[in-house]
Short mmCIF file of C-alpha atoms in Angstrom, two decimals:
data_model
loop_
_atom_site.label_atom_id
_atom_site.label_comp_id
_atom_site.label_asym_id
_atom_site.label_seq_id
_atom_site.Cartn_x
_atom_site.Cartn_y
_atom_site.Cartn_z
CA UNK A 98 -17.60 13.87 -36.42
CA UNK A 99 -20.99 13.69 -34.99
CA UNK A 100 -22.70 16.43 -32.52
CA UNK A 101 -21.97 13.97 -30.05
CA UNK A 102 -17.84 13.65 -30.14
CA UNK A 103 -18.25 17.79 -29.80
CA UNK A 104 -20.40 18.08 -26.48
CA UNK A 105 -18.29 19.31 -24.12
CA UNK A 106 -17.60 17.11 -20.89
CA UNK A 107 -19.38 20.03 -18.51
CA UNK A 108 -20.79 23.60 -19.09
CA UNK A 109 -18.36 26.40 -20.75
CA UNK A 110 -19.87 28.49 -18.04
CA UNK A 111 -17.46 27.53 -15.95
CA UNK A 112 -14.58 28.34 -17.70
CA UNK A 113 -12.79 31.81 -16.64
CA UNK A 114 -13.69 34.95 -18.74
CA UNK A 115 -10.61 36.41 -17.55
CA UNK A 116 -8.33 33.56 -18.35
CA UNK A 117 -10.02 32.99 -21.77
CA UNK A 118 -9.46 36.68 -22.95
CA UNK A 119 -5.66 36.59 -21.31
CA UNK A 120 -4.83 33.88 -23.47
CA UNK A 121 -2.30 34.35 -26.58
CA UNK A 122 -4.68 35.72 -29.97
CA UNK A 123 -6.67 32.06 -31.77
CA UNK A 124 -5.77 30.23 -28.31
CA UNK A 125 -8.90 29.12 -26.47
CA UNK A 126 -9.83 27.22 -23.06
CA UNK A 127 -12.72 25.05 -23.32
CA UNK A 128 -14.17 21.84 -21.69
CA UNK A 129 -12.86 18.75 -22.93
CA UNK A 130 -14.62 17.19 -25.66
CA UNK A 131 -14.89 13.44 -26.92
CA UNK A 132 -13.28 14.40 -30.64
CA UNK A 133 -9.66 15.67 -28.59
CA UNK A 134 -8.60 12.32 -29.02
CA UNK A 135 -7.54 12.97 -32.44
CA UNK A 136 -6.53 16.70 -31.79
CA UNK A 137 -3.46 15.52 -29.94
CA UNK A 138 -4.87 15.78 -25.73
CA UNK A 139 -3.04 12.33 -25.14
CA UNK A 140 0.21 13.51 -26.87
CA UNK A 141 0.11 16.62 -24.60
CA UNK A 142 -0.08 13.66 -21.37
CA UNK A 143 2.76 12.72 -22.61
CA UNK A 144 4.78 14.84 -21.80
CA UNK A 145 3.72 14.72 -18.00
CA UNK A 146 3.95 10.97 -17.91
CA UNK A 147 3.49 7.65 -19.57
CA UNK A 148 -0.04 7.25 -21.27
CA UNK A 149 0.01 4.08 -22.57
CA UNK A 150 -1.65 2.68 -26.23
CA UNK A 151 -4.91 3.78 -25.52
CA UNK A 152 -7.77 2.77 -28.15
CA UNK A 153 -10.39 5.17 -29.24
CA UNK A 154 -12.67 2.99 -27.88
CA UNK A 155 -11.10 2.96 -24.41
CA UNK A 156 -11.11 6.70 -24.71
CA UNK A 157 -14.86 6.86 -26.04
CA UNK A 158 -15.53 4.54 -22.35
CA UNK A 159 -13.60 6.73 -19.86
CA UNK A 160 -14.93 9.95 -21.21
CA UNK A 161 -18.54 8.53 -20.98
CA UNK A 162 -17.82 7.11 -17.61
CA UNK A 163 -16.63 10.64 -16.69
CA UNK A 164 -19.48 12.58 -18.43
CA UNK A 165 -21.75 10.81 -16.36
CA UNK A 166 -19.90 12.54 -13.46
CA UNK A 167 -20.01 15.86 -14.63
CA UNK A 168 -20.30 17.45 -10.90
CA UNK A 169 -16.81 15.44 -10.45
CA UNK A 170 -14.50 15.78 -13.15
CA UNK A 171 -13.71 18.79 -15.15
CA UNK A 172 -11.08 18.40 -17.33
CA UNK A 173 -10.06 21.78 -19.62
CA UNK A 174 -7.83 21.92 -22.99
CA UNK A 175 -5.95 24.75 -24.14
CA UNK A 176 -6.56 24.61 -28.25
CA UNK A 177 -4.52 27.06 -30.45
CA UNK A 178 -6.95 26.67 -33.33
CA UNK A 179 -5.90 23.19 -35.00
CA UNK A 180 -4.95 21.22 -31.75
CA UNK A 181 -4.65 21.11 -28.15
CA UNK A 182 -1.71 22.40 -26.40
CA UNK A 183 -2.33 22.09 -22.82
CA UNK A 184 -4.31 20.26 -20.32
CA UNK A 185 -5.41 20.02 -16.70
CA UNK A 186 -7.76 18.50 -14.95
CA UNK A 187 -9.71 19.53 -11.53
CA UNK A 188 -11.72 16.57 -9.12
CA UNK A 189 -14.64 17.65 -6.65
CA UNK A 190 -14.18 15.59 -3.30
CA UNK A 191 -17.53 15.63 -1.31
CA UNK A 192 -16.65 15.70 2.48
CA UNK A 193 -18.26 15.12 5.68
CA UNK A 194 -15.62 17.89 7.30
CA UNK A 195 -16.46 21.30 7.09
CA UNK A 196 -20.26 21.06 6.54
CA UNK A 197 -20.03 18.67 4.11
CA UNK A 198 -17.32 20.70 1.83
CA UNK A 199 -16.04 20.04 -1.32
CA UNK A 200 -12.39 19.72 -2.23
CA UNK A 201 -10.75 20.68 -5.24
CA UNK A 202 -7.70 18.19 -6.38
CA UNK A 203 -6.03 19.55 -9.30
CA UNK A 204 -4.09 17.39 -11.29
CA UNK A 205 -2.39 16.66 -14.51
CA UNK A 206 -1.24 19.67 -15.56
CA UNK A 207 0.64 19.60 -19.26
CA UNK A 208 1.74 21.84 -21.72
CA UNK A 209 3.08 20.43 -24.75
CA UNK A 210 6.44 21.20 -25.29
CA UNK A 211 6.24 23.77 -28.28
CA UNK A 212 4.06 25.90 -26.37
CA UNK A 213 5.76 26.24 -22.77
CA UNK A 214 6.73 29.40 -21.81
CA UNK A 215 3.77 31.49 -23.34
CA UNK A 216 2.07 31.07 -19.61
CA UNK A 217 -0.59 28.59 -20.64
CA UNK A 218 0.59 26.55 -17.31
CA UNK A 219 -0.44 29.42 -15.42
CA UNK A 220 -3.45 30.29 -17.51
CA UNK A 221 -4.86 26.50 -16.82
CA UNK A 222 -3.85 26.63 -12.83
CA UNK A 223 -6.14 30.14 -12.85
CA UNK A 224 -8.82 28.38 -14.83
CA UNK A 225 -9.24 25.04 -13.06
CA UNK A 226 -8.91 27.20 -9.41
CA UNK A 227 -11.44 29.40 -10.83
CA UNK A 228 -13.75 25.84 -11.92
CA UNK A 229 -13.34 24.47 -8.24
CA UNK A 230 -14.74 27.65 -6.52
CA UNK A 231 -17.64 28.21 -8.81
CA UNK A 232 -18.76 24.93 -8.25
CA UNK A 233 -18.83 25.52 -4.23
CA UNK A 234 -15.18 24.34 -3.26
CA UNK A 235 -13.44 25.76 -0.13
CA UNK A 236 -9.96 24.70 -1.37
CA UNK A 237 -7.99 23.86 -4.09
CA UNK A 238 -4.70 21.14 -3.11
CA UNK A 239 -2.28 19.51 -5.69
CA UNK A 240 0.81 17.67 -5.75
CA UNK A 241 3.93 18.43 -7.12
CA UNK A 242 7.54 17.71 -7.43
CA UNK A 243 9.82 19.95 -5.72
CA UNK A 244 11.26 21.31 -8.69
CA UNK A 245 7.60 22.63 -9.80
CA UNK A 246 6.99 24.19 -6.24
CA UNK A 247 8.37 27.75 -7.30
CA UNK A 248 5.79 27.62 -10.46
CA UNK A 249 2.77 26.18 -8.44
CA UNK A 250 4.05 29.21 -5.44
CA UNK A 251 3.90 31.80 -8.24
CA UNK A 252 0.41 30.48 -9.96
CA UNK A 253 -1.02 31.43 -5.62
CA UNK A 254 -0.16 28.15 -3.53
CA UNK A 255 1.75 27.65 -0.56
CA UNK A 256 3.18 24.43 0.50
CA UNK A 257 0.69 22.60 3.51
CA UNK A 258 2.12 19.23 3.73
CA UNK A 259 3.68 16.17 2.36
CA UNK A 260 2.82 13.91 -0.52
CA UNK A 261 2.98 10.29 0.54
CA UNK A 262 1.90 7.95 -1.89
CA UNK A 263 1.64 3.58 -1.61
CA UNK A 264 1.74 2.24 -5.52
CA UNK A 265 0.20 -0.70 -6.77
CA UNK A 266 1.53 -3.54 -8.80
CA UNK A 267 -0.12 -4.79 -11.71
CA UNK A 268 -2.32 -3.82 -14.86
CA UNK A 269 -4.14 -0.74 -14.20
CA UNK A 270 -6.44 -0.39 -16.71
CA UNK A 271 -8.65 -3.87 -16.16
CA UNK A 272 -10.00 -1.71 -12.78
CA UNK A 273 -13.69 -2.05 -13.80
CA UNK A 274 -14.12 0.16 -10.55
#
């Protein structure tokens, strides 16, 4: 593994002191980093949703593209000292509302299976929220099923609209977008 694969996709300073020392003993929260794709981060998608075959060059690509956008995307792992065990990911929308605010859009939040239940959903909700306002957002807003609501109520949300969504058909991943 070069030095490379182990930069971190943004600065551990913005990961949560608090959350990091609430977190079960050998567990830590850190910044994604370009080696998770053999410690298991796409097998812990998949148990959110369908992931797909993805190469390790296709990976390599997206988390360059992303990189590059390091004031955009910040995208935390939950690692229990041999692989990761939880994910989640928090967006920065730049605005023209409210003096040219930033958003927070959390999204993909996963725990793999052998882990739920030991909070680590929670702890990555308190950690991504905690990302978003140190890096100047006035809100956080996510999506959810109505069976997660009660979870997302608990982890400090409160329901403040709809989710409408228009799908596309057709191969996602030749966007070159």
């Amino acid at each position: 593994m070069s030095s490379s694969d182990d930069r971190p996709l943004f600065s551990a300073e913005l990961v949560a002191p608090a959350v990091a020392e609430s977190l079960p003993a050998n567990y830590t929260i850190r910044p994604l980093r370009r080696s998770d794709f053999h410690h298991g981060f796409l097998d812990v998608l998949r148990v959110l949703t369908t992931v797909g075959e993805v190469t390790e060059q296709q990976w390599a690509e997206r988390y360059d593209w992303m990189s590059q956008r390091s004031e955009e995307y910040f995208v935390l792992v939950i690692w229990d000292g041999q692989k990761v065990v939880g994910t989640g990911t928090v967006l920065v929308e730049r605005k023209f509302i409210h003096n040219m605010g930033l958003v927070g859009h959390i999204e993909d939040i996963a725990v793999a299976k052998d882990q739920q239940g030991k909070k680590l959903g929670l702890k990555m909700i308190q950690a991504l929220d905690y990302v978003a306002a140190r890096v100047g957002c006035y809100k956080s807003i996510l999506d959810c099923s109505e069976a997660n609501e009660g979870f997302y109520v608990k982890c400090g949300f409160k329901r403040a609209g709809l989710e409408m969504a228009h799908y596309y058909e057709g191969p996602k991943a030749d966007s070159k977008v």
